Amino acid sequence: MTTLAHRNDTLTRDALAVLQPGFVGTTAPEWLLRRIGEGLSSVGLFGRNIASPEQLAALTAQLRAERDDVLVAIDEEGGDVTRLEVRTGSSFPGNYALGSVDDVALTRAVAAELGRRLAACGVDLNWAPSADVNSNPNNPVIGVRSFGADPQLVARHTAAYVEGLQSAGVAACAKHFPGHGDTAVDSHHSLPRIDVDLATLHARELVPFRAAVAAGSKSVMSAHILLPALDPDRPATLSPQILTGLLRRELGFDGLVVTDGMEMQAISATYGIERGSVLAIAAGADAICVGGGLADEDTVLRLRDALVTAVREGELPEERLADAAARVRALADWTRGAASEPGAASQEGTAPGTGTGSGTGSDIGLTAARRAVRVTPGERDFGPLTSAPYVAAFTAVANIAVGDETPWGVAAELARLLPGTQTGSYADAAVDDVLLAAGDRRIVAVVRDVHRHIWMAQSLDALIAARPDTIVVEMGIDQAPPRGALHVATFGAARVCGQAAAEAVCARS
């Protein structure tokens, strides 16, 4: 009787240990603290949980008061995907800007400073970097989150990012294995499919992940994508061939395998989150990420019970669940050890002028953003802005991965340099409205991924035809031909990218 009770308790604790749920609020709800006490080993944080560094540090302390080895994870890529600075925009440019500079020492230094700030707030697992090769420029969900389209470039910057982040005692998580860059579908909405042969996958998608493994990445996140060349039946997150055969055995990865959000439609609409979670653990995943959309106790209990039932019914080997739980606990042990090392949270950069410092902050992010900016003069003579302009932001629907709550653009930064700057946001080809609102002010047109939006390109062309002195700032993938009297490419829409662009058009630094 005692043996059976012990087995049941172990099963329940292991089932809780492999879950990485989210929650709502800036303090931990009572149910979450109770489940941590019962064995829940990880918690995922999102923008909704963060108001300030001080509040975040208090929140993580509250979680660890319940259990000192709980893993606190976050989706902090810098650039367009920020949770630490969700209300203001990031102090760090994203991967695409870093890849455009192509200085691995700079990338390592940026990641180290980001890791230092995370560690100072009590976060010890970062679901970053994106190791995806953005081979499809029309990709709706990766884009500037990737270091670029060249596998070797992406590989060397992925490795540098992993090294920098982990030098601060924060575990890196290379994603989205085995590569989300060649998709034209957002897995938040449906299941993407990549129809390329094995040779292409090995020469392109897998190159950065091999580099991440070689660099010692402590975790890897799976992608909800179907790759028939590897597994014609199941997406990577649920595929033993991909997670166990390819990632574990062929690439030799021995760290934590984390799933992408299980509530995403690519999984939940086809398998359901309970069935999907069981299949993911059986396939070789160790941690179930859920909570971006579902963030309540009922979800945690449903997944816990689904895993326990699967073991009892022989669908999920008990040893596999125990192994997954052990890997979660092992990563928690690493983070505690890394955090206790002297100077672990205050590493210095190795690129000239990129020391991260350990005091009140660093300008490494702005330094990197300034280096990434590319300015292309147009056919007309350009004079720097000296008076307050009108900023016309052409905006498409934000993808779910980035979210729509984070501000972006150059208006706020231009207003600091040129008080009186005015702005308007446009979601269609309303060029006459722009001209009317601008009056005789110089126009600065701000876009993201204009090559993906026909209406946006048409709006720019019409605007430039009417006002040839228009300045264009592209804050996404710079795929379209330069437009305007001055074309400024920032390679990302972080706050510091906007600041660097504003300085460029005002000829200030």
Coordinates of C-alpha atoms in Angstrom, one line a residue:
M1 CA 0.0 0.0 0.0
T2 CA 2.8 2.3 0.9
T3 CA 4.6 1.4 -2.3
L4 CA 1.6 2.2 -4.4
A5 CA 1.0 5.5 -2.6
H6 CA 4.7 6.4 -3.1
R7 CA 4.5 5.6 -6.8
N8 CA 1.4 7.7 -7.2
D9 CA 3.0 10.6 -5.5
T10 CA 6.1 10.3 -7.6
L11 CA 4.0 10.1 -10.8
T12 CA 2.1 13.2 -9.8
R13 CA 5.3 15.2 -8.9
D14 CA 7.0 14.1 -12.1
A15 CA 3.9 15.1 -14.2
L16 CA 3.9 18.5 -12.5
A17 CA 7.7 18.9 -12.9
V18 CA 7.5 18.7 -16.7
L19 CA 5.0 21.6 -17.0
Q20 CA 6.0 25.2 -17.7
P21 CA 2.7 27.1 -17.2
G22 CA 2.0 30.8 -17.2
F23 CA -0.3 32.8 -15.1
V24 CA -2.1 36.2 -15.0
G25 CA -0.9 39.0 -12.8
T26 CA 2.2 40.7 -11.4
T27 CA 2.2 38.6 -8.3
A28 CA 2.0 34.8 -8.1
P29 CA -1.6 33.6 -7.5
E30 CA -2.2 31.2 -4.6
W31 CA -2.9 28.2 -6.8
L32 CA 0.5 28.6 -8.5
L33 CA 2.4 28.7 -5.2
R34 CA 0.4 25.7 -4.0
R35 CA 1.3 23.6 -7.1
I36 CA 5.0 24.7 -6.8
G37 CA 4.9 23.2 -3.3
E38 CA 3.5 20.0 -4.8
G39 CA 6.2 19.6 -7.4
L40 CA 5.7 22.1 -10.2
S41 CA 9.3 22.9 -11.2
S42 CA 8.9 25.7 -13.8
V43 CA 7.0 28.8 -14.4
G44 CA 6.8 30.9 -17.6
L45 CA 6.6 34.7 -17.6
F46 CA 5.1 36.9 -20.2
G47 CA 4.7 40.7 -20.7
R48 CA 1.5 40.6 -18.6
N49 CA 3.5 39.6 -15.6
I50 CA 6.0 42.4 -15.7
A51 CA 5.7 46.1 -14.7
S52 CA 9.2 46.9 -13.7
P53 CA 12.6 45.3 -12.9
E54 CA 11.9 45.8 -9.1
Q55 CA 8.4 44.2 -9.4
L56 CA 9.8 41.3 -11.4
A57 CA 12.6 40.6 -8.8
A58 CA 9.9 40.6 -6.1
L59 CA 7.8 38.2 -8.1
T60 CA 10.7 35.7 -8.7
A61 CA 11.6 36.0 -5.0
Q62 CA 8.0 35.1 -4.1
L63 CA 8.1 32.0 -6.3
R64 CA 11.4 30.9 -4.8
A65 CA 10.2 31.5 -1.3
E66 CA 7.9 28.5 -2.0
R67 CA 10.7 26.4 -3.6
D68 CA 14.2 27.6 -4.1
D69 CA 14.9 25.5 -7.2
V70 CA 11.9 26.5 -9.4
L71 CA 13.0 27.4 -12.9
V72 CA 11.7 30.9 -14.0
A73 CA 11.5 31.1 -17.8
I74 CA 10.8 34.0 -20.1
D75 CA 10.5 34.7 -23.8
E76 CA 13.0 37.6 -24.0
E77 CA 14.6 37.7 -27.4
G78 CA 15.3 41.4 -27.3
G79 CA 14.4 43.4 -30.5
D80 CA 10.8 43.0 -31.5
V81 CA 10.1 40.3 -28.9
T82 CA 10.5 41.7 -25.5
R83 CA 8.9 41.0 -22.2
L84 CA 11.2 42.9 -19.8
E85 CA 10.3 46.1 -21.7
V86 CA 7.0 45.3 -23.2
R87 CA 5.6 48.7 -22.5
T88 CA 8.5 50.8 -23.8
G89 CA 10.3 48.7 -26.5
S90 CA 13.6 46.9 -26.0
S91 CA 16.9 48.4 -25.1
F92 CA 18.5 45.7 -27.3
P93 CA 18.3 45.2 -31.1
G94 CA 17.1 41.8 -32.2
N95 CA 18.8 39.0 -34.1
Y96 CA 18.4 40.4 -37.6
A97 CA 20.1 43.7 -36.6
L98 CA 22.9 41.8 -35.0
G99 CA 23.3 39.5 -38.0
S100 CA 23.5 42.5 -40.3
V101 CA 26.4 43.8 -38.3
D102 CA 28.0 40.3 -38.3
D103 CA 30.3 40.9 -35.4
V104 CA 30.1 37.8 -33.2
A105 CA 31.8 39.6 -30.3
L106 CA 29.1 42.2 -30.4
T107 CA 26.4 39.6 -30.4
R108 CA 28.0 37.8 -27.5
A109 CA 28.2 41.0 -25.5
V110 CA 24.6 42.0 -26.2
A111 CA 23.5 38.5 -25.0
A112 CA 25.7 38.7 -21.9
E113 CA 24.2 42.1 -20.9
L114 CA 20.6 40.8 -21.6
G115 CA 21.4 37.8 -19.5
R116 CA 22.8 40.0 -16.7
R117 CA 19.6 41.9 -16.5
L118 CA 17.5 38.8 -16.5
A119 CA 19.6 37.2 -13.8
A120 CA 19.3 40.4 -11.7
C121 CA 15.5 40.0 -11.9
G122 CA 15.7 36.3 -10.9
V123 CA 15.0 34.8 -14.3
D124 CA 17.2 31.8 -15.1
L125 CA 15.9 30.3 -18.4
N126 CA 15.4 32.4 -21.5
W127 CA 13.5 30.9 -24.5
A128 CA 16.0 32.4 -26.8
P129 CA 17.7 32.7 -29.3
S130 CA 15.9 32.0 -32.5
A131 CA 18.2 29.8 -34.4
D132 CA 15.9 29.7 -37.5
V133 CA 17.4 30.5 -40.9
N134 CA 15.0 33.0 -42.5
S135 CA 15.2 31.4 -45.9
N136 CA 11.7 32.5 -46.8
P137 CA 11.5 36.3 -46.7
N138 CA 7.7 36.1 -46.6
N139 CA 7.8 34.1 -43.4
P140 CA 5.0 35.6 -41.2
V141 CA 6.3 34.6 -37.8
I142 CA 10.2 34.6 -37.9
G143 CA 11.5 37.5 -40.0
V144 CA 13.7 39.8 -37.9
R145 CA 13.7 37.3 -35.1
S146 CA 16.3 35.4 -37.2
F147 CA 19.9 36.4 -37.6
G148 CA 19.5 36.1 -41.4
A149 CA 19.2 33.9 -44.4
D150 CA 22.7 32.5 -44.5
P151 CA 23.0 29.3 -42.4
Q152 CA 26.6 29.8 -41.5
L153 CA 26.0 33.4 -40.4
V154 CA 23.0 32.3 -38.3
A155 CA 25.1 29.4 -36.8
R156 CA 28.0 31.6 -35.6
H157 CA 25.7 34.2 -34.1
T158 CA 23.5 31.5 -32.5
A159 CA 26.6 30.1 -30.8
A160 CA 27.8 33.6 -29.7
Y161 CA 24.4 34.4 -28.3
V162 CA 24.2 31.1 -26.3
E163 CA 27.7 31.7 -24.9
G164 CA 26.9 35.3 -23.9
L165 CA 23.6 34.5 -22.3
Q166 CA 24.9 31.5 -20.4
S167 CA 28.0 33.5 -19.2
A168 CA 25.5 35.4 -17.1
G169 CA 24.1 32.3 -15.5
V170 CA 20.9 32.2 -17.6
A171 CA 20.2 29.1 -19.6
A172 CA 19.7 29.6 -23.4
C173 CA 17.1 27.8 -25.5
A174 CA 17.8 27.5 -29.2
K175 CA 14.5 27.5 -31.1
H176 CA 12.5 26.4 -33.1
F177 CA 14.0 23.0 -33.8
P178 CA 14.5 21.8 -36.5
G179 CA 14.0 25.2 -38.1
H180 CA 10.9 27.4 -38.7
G181 CA 12.5 29.7 -41.3
D182 CA 11.1 28.3 -44.5
T183 CA 7.4 28.5 -43.5
A184 CA 4.7 30.6 -45.0
V185 CA 2.2 29.7 -42.3
D186 CA 2.1 30.9 -38.6
S187 CA 2.0 27.9 -36.3
H188 CA -0.1 30.0 -33.9
H189 CA -2.9 29.6 -36.4
S190 CA -2.3 26.3 -38.2
L191 CA 0.3 23.6 -38.9
P192 CA 3.1 24.7 -41.3
R193 CA 4.7 22.2 -43.6
I194 CA 8.2 22.4 -45.0
D195 CA 8.6 20.3 -48.1
V196 CA 12.4 20.1 -48.6
D197 CA 14.7 17.1 -48.8
L198 CA 17.0 15.8 -46.2
A199 CA 20.1 17.3 -47.9
T200 CA 18.6 20.8 -47.8
L201 CA 17.6 20.4 -44.1
H202 CA 21.1 19.3 -43.1
A203 CA 22.7 22.1 -45.2
R204 CA 20.4 24.8 -44.1
E205 CA 18.0 24.4 -41.2
L206 CA 20.1 22.2 -39.0
V207 CA 23.4 24.1 -39.3
P208 CA 22.6 26.6 -36.5
F209 CA 21.3 23.9 -34.2
R210 CA 24.5 21.9 -34.5
A211 CA 26.3 25.1 -33.6
A212 CA 24.0 25.7 -30.6
V213 CA 24.6 22.1 -29.3
A214 CA 28.4 22.6 -29.8
A215 CA 28.2 25.9 -27.9
G216 CA 26.6 24.1 -24.9
S217 CA 23.0 25.4 -25.2
K218 CA 21.2 24.1 -22.1
S219 CA 17.9 23.8 -23.8
V220 CA 16.3 23.5 -27.3
M221 CA 12.7 24.4 -28.2
S222 CA 10.8 22.3 -30.6
A223 CA 8.7 23.7 -33.5
H224 CA 5.1 22.8 -34.4
I225 CA 5.9 22.2 -38.0
L226 CA 5.6 19.1 -40.3
L227 CA 8.7 18.1 -42.2
P228 CA 7.8 15.0 -44.3
A229 CA 11.4 14.3 -45.1
L230 CA 11.9 13.6 -41.4
D231 CA 8.4 12.4 -40.3
P232 CA 5.5 12.5 -42.7
D233 CA 2.9 12.0 -40.0
R234 CA 3.6 14.1 -36.9
P235 CA 4.9 17.7 -36.3
A236 CA 8.4 18.0 -34.8
T237 CA 7.1 18.5 -31.3
L238 CA 5.4 15.2 -31.3
S239 CA 7.9 13.2 -33.4
P240 CA 10.2 10.6 -31.9
Q241 CA 12.2 10.5 -35.2
I242 CA 12.9 14.3 -34.8
L243 CA 13.3 14.8 -31.1
T244 CA 14.9 11.5 -30.1
G245 CA 16.4 10.2 -33.3
L246 CA 17.6 13.5 -34.8
L247 CA 18.1 15.9 -31.9
R248 CA 19.3 13.4 -29.2
R249 CA 21.1 10.7 -31.1
E250 CA 22.3 12.3 -34.3
L251 CA 23.1 15.8 -33.0
G252 CA 24.1 14.6 -29.6
F253 CA 22.0 17.0 -27.6
D254 CA 21.7 16.0 -23.9
G255 CA 20.0 19.1 -22.4
L256 CA 16.4 20.0 -21.9
V257 CA 13.9 19.8 -24.8
V258 CA 11.1 22.3 -24.4
T259 CA 8.0 22.5 -26.5
D260 CA 6.7 25.6 -28.1
G261 CA 3.4 26.7 -26.7
M262 CA 1.0 23.8 -26.7
E263 CA -2.1 25.9 -27.0
M264 CA -1.0 27.1 -30.4
Q265 CA -3.4 25.9 -33.1
A266 CA -0.9 23.8 -34.9
I267 CA -1.2 21.4 -31.9
S268 CA -4.3 22.2 -30.0
A269 CA -6.6 22.2 -33.0
T270 CA -5.4 18.9 -34.2
Y271 CA -4.5 16.8 -31.2
G272 CA -5.7 18.9 -28.2
I273 CA -3.3 20.1 -25.5
E274 CA -3.7 17.0 -23.3
R275 CA -3.1 14.4 -26.0
G276 CA -0.5 16.6 -27.6
S277 CA 1.4 16.9 -24.3
V278 CA 1.4 13.1 -23.8
L279 CA 2.7 12.6 -27.3
A280 CA 5.4 15.3 -26.9
I281 CA 6.8 13.7 -23.7
A282 CA 6.7 10.3 -25.3
A283 CA 8.5 11.6 -28.4
G284 CA 11.4 13.0 -26.3
A285 CA 10.3 16.4 -25.0
D286 CA 11.1 17.2 -21.4
A287 CA 9.1 20.3 -20.7
I288 CA 5.6 21.4 -21.8
C289 CA 5.4 25.1 -22.4
V290 CA 1.8 26.3 -21.9
G291 CA 0.5 29.6 -20.7
G292 CA 0.8 32.2 -23.4
G293 CA -2.9 31.9 -23.9
L294 CA -4.0 29.3 -21.3
A295 CA -2.9 30.6 -17.9
D296 CA -5.0 29.0 -15.2
E297 CA -4.9 26.2 -12.7
D298 CA -7.4 24.1 -14.6
T299 CA -5.0 23.8 -17.5
V300 CA -2.2 22.7 -15.2
L301 CA -4.4 20.0 -13.6
R302 CA -5.7 18.8 -16.9
L303 CA -2.2 18.3 -18.2
R304 CA -0.9 16.7 -15.0
D305 CA -3.8 14.2 -15.0
A306 CA -3.4 13.5 -18.7
L307 CA 0.3 12.5 -18.2
V308 CA -0.4 10.4 -15.1
T309 CA -3.3 8.6 -16.8
A310 CA -1.1 8.0 -19.9
V311 CA 1.5 6.3 -17.7
R312 CA -1.1 4.2 -15.8
E313 CA -2.6 3.0 -19.1
G314 CA 0.7 2.1 -20.7
E315 CA 0.7 4.8 -23.3
L316 CA 3.6 6.8 -21.8
P317 CA 6.5 4.8 -20.3
E318 CA 7.0 5.8 -16.7
E319 CA 10.7 5.9 -17.2
R320 CA 10.3 8.5 -20.0
L321 CA 8.3 10.8 -17.7
A322 CA 10.8 10.3 -14.9
D323 CA 13.7 11.1 -17.3
A324 CA 12.0 14.3 -18.5
A325 CA 11.4 15.4 -14.9
A326 CA 15.0 14.7 -14.1
R327 CA 16.2 16.9 -16.9
V328 CA 14.1 19.8 -15.7
R329 CA 15.5 19.4 -12.2
A330 CA 19.1 19.1 -13.6
L331 CA 18.7 22.4 -15.4
A332 CA 17.5 24.0 -12.2
D333 CA 20.6 22.7 -10.5
W334 CA 22.8 24.2 -13.2
T335 CA 21.2 27.6 -12.9
R336 CA 21.6 27.7 -9.2
G337 CA 25.2 26.7 -9.5
A338 CA 25.8 29.3 -12.3
A339 CA 24.2 32.0 -10.2
S340 CA 26.5 31.3 -7.3
E341 CA 29.7 31.7 -9.3
P342 CA 31.5 35.0 -8.6
G343 CA 30.8 37.6 -11.3
A344 CA 28.3 35.3 -13.1
A345 CA 25.8 38.1 -13.7
S346 CA 28.3 40.8 -14.7
Q347 CA 30.2 39.5 -17.6
E348 CA 32.1 41.9 -19.9
G349 CA 31.8 42.1 -23.6
T350 CA 34.7 41.3 -25.8
A351 CA 34.1 43.7 -28.7
P352 CA 35.8 47.1 -28.6
G353 CA 33.5 49.5 -26.8
T354 CA 31.0 46.9 -25.8
G355 CA 31.8 46.3 -22.1
T356 CA 28.5 45.3 -20.4
G357 CA 29.3 46.7 -17.0
S358 CA 27.5 45.5 -13.9
G359 CA 26.2 48.8 -12.5
T360 CA 23.2 50.9 -13.5
G361 CA 23.1 49.7 -17.1
S362 CA 24.9 49.8 -20.4
D363 CA 24.5 51.4 -23.8
I364 CA 25.6 48.2 -25.6
G365 CA 22.1 47.8 -27.1
L366 CA 22.2 51.3 -28.5
T367 CA 25.8 50.8 -29.7
A368 CA 24.7 47.7 -31.6
A369 CA 21.6 49.4 -33.0
R370 CA 23.6 52.3 -34.3
R371 CA 26.1 49.9 -36.0
A372 CA 23.2 48.1 -37.7
V373 CA 21.5 51.1 -39.3
R374 CA 22.0 51.4 -43.0
V375 CA 21.3 54.7 -44.8
T376 CA 20.8 54.8 -48.6
P377 CA 20.5 58.3 -50.2
G378 CA 17.7 58.6 -52.8
E379 CA 17.8 60.4 -56.2
R380 CA 17.1 63.8 -54.6
D381 CA 19.5 65.7 -52.4
F382 CA 18.8 65.1 -48.7
G383 CA 19.2 67.6 -45.9
P384 CA 19.0 66.4 -42.3
L385 CA 15.8 67.1 -40.5
T386 CA 16.1 70.3 -38.6
S387 CA 12.4 70.9 -37.8
A388 CA 9.6 68.7 -36.4
P389 CA 8.3 66.3 -39.1
Y390 CA 5.2 64.3 -39.6
V391 CA 5.6 60.6 -39.0
A392 CA 3.3 58.3 -40.9
A393 CA 3.4 54.8 -39.6
F394 CA 2.0 52.2 -41.9
T395 CA 1.0 49.3 -39.8
A396 CA 0.0 45.7 -40.6
V397 CA -1.5 43.3 -38.1
A398 CA 1.1 42.2 -35.5
N399 CA 1.9 38.5 -35.4
I400 CA 1.0 36.8 -32.1
A401 CA 4.6 35.8 -31.3
V402 CA 5.6 39.5 -31.1
G403 CA 2.3 40.8 -29.8
D404 CA 0.8 44.2 -30.4
E405 CA 1.3 45.8 -27.0
T406 CA 4.9 46.9 -27.5
P407 CA 5.3 50.3 -29.1
W408 CA 7.5 50.6 -32.2
G409 CA 8.6 53.2 -34.7
V410 CA 10.6 56.5 -34.7
A411 CA 8.0 59.1 -33.7
A412 CA 8.8 59.1 -29.9
E413 CA 12.6 59.2 -30.6
L414 CA 12.2 62.0 -33.2
A415 CA 10.1 63.9 -30.8
R416 CA 12.9 63.9 -28.3
L417 CA 15.3 65.4 -30.9
L418 CA 12.7 67.6 -32.6
P419 CA 10.0 68.6 -30.2
G420 CA 6.6 69.1 -31.9
T421 CA 6.9 66.0 -34.1
Q422 CA 3.5 64.8 -35.0
T423 CA 2.4 61.2 -35.9
G424 CA -0.4 59.2 -37.3
S425 CA -1.0 55.5 -37.9
Y426 CA -2.4 54.1 -41.1
A427 CA -3.6 50.5 -41.9
D428 CA -4.5 51.1 -45.5
A429 CA -3.6 53.2 -48.6
A430 CA -4.9 56.4 -47.2
V431 CA -2.2 58.7 -48.8
D432 CA -4.5 61.7 -49.1
D433 CA -5.1 61.5 -45.3
V434 CA -1.3 61.5 -44.7
L435 CA -0.8 64.5 -47.0
L436 CA -3.6 66.4 -45.3
A437 CA -2.3 65.6 -41.8
A438 CA 1.3 66.4 -42.7
G439 CA 0.6 69.8 -44.2
D440 CA 3.9 71.4 -45.1
R441 CA 5.9 69.3 -42.6
R442 CA 8.6 66.9 -43.9
I443 CA 7.1 63.3 -44.0
V444 CA 8.9 60.3 -42.4
A445 CA 7.1 57.1 -43.5
V446 CA 7.7 54.1 -41.2
V447 CA 7.1 50.6 -42.4
R448 CA 7.8 47.0 -41.4
D449 CA 8.3 44.3 -44.1
V450 CA 6.9 46.4 -46.9
H451 CA 7.8 43.6 -49.3
R452 CA 5.0 41.4 -47.7
H453 CA 2.2 44.0 -48.0
I454 CA 1.1 45.2 -51.4
W455 CA -1.0 48.0 -50.0
M456 CA 1.9 49.3 -48.0
A457 CA 4.2 49.4 -51.1
Q458 CA 1.5 51.2 -53.1
S459 CA 1.0 53.7 -50.3
L460 CA 4.7 54.5 -50.2
D461 CA 5.0 54.9 -54.0
A462 CA 2.0 57.2 -54.0
L463 CA 3.3 59.2 -51.1
I464 CA 6.8 59.6 -52.6
A465 CA 5.2 60.6 -56.0
A466 CA 3.3 63.4 -54.2
R467 CA 6.2 64.3 -51.8
P468 CA 9.6 63.3 -53.2
D469 CA 11.4 64.5 -50.1
T470 CA 9.7 61.8 -48.0
I471 CA 12.1 59.8 -45.8
V472 CA 11.4 56.1 -45.5
V473 CA 12.4 54.0 -42.5
E474 CA 12.1 50.3 -42.9
M475 CA 12.1 48.5 -39.5
G476 CA 11.6 44.9 -40.7
I477 CA 13.2 42.7 -43.4
D478 CA 14.8 45.1 -45.8
Q479 CA 13.8 43.2 -48.9
A480 CA 12.2 45.8 -51.1
P481 CA 14.2 48.4 -53.2
P482 CA 15.1 51.6 -51.3
R483 CA 12.5 54.3 -51.6
G484 CA 12.3 58.0 -50.8
A485 CA 14.8 60.9 -50.6
L486 CA 16.5 58.9 -47.8
H487 CA 16.0 55.2 -47.1
V488 CA 16.9 54.0 -43.6
A489 CA 17.0 50.3 -42.7
T490 CA 17.1 49.4 -39.0
F491 CA 16.7 45.6 -39.3
G492 CA 14.3 45.6 -36.4
A493 CA 11.8 47.6 -34.5
A494 CA 13.3 47.7 -31.0
R495 CA 13.2 51.1 -29.2
V496 CA 17.0 51.5 -29.7
C497 CA 16.5 50.8 -33.4
G498 CA 14.1 53.7 -33.5
Q499 CA 16.5 55.9 -31.7
A500 CA 19.4 55.0 -34.1
A501 CA 17.1 55.8 -37.1
A502 CA 16.0 59.1 -35.6
E503 CA 19.7 60.1 -35.1
A504 CA 20.4 59.1 -38.7
V505 CA 17.7 61.3 -40.2
C506 CA 18.7 64.2 -38.0
A507 CA 22.4 63.5 -38.6
R508 CA 23.1 63.3 -34.8
S509 CA 24.7 60.7 -32.6

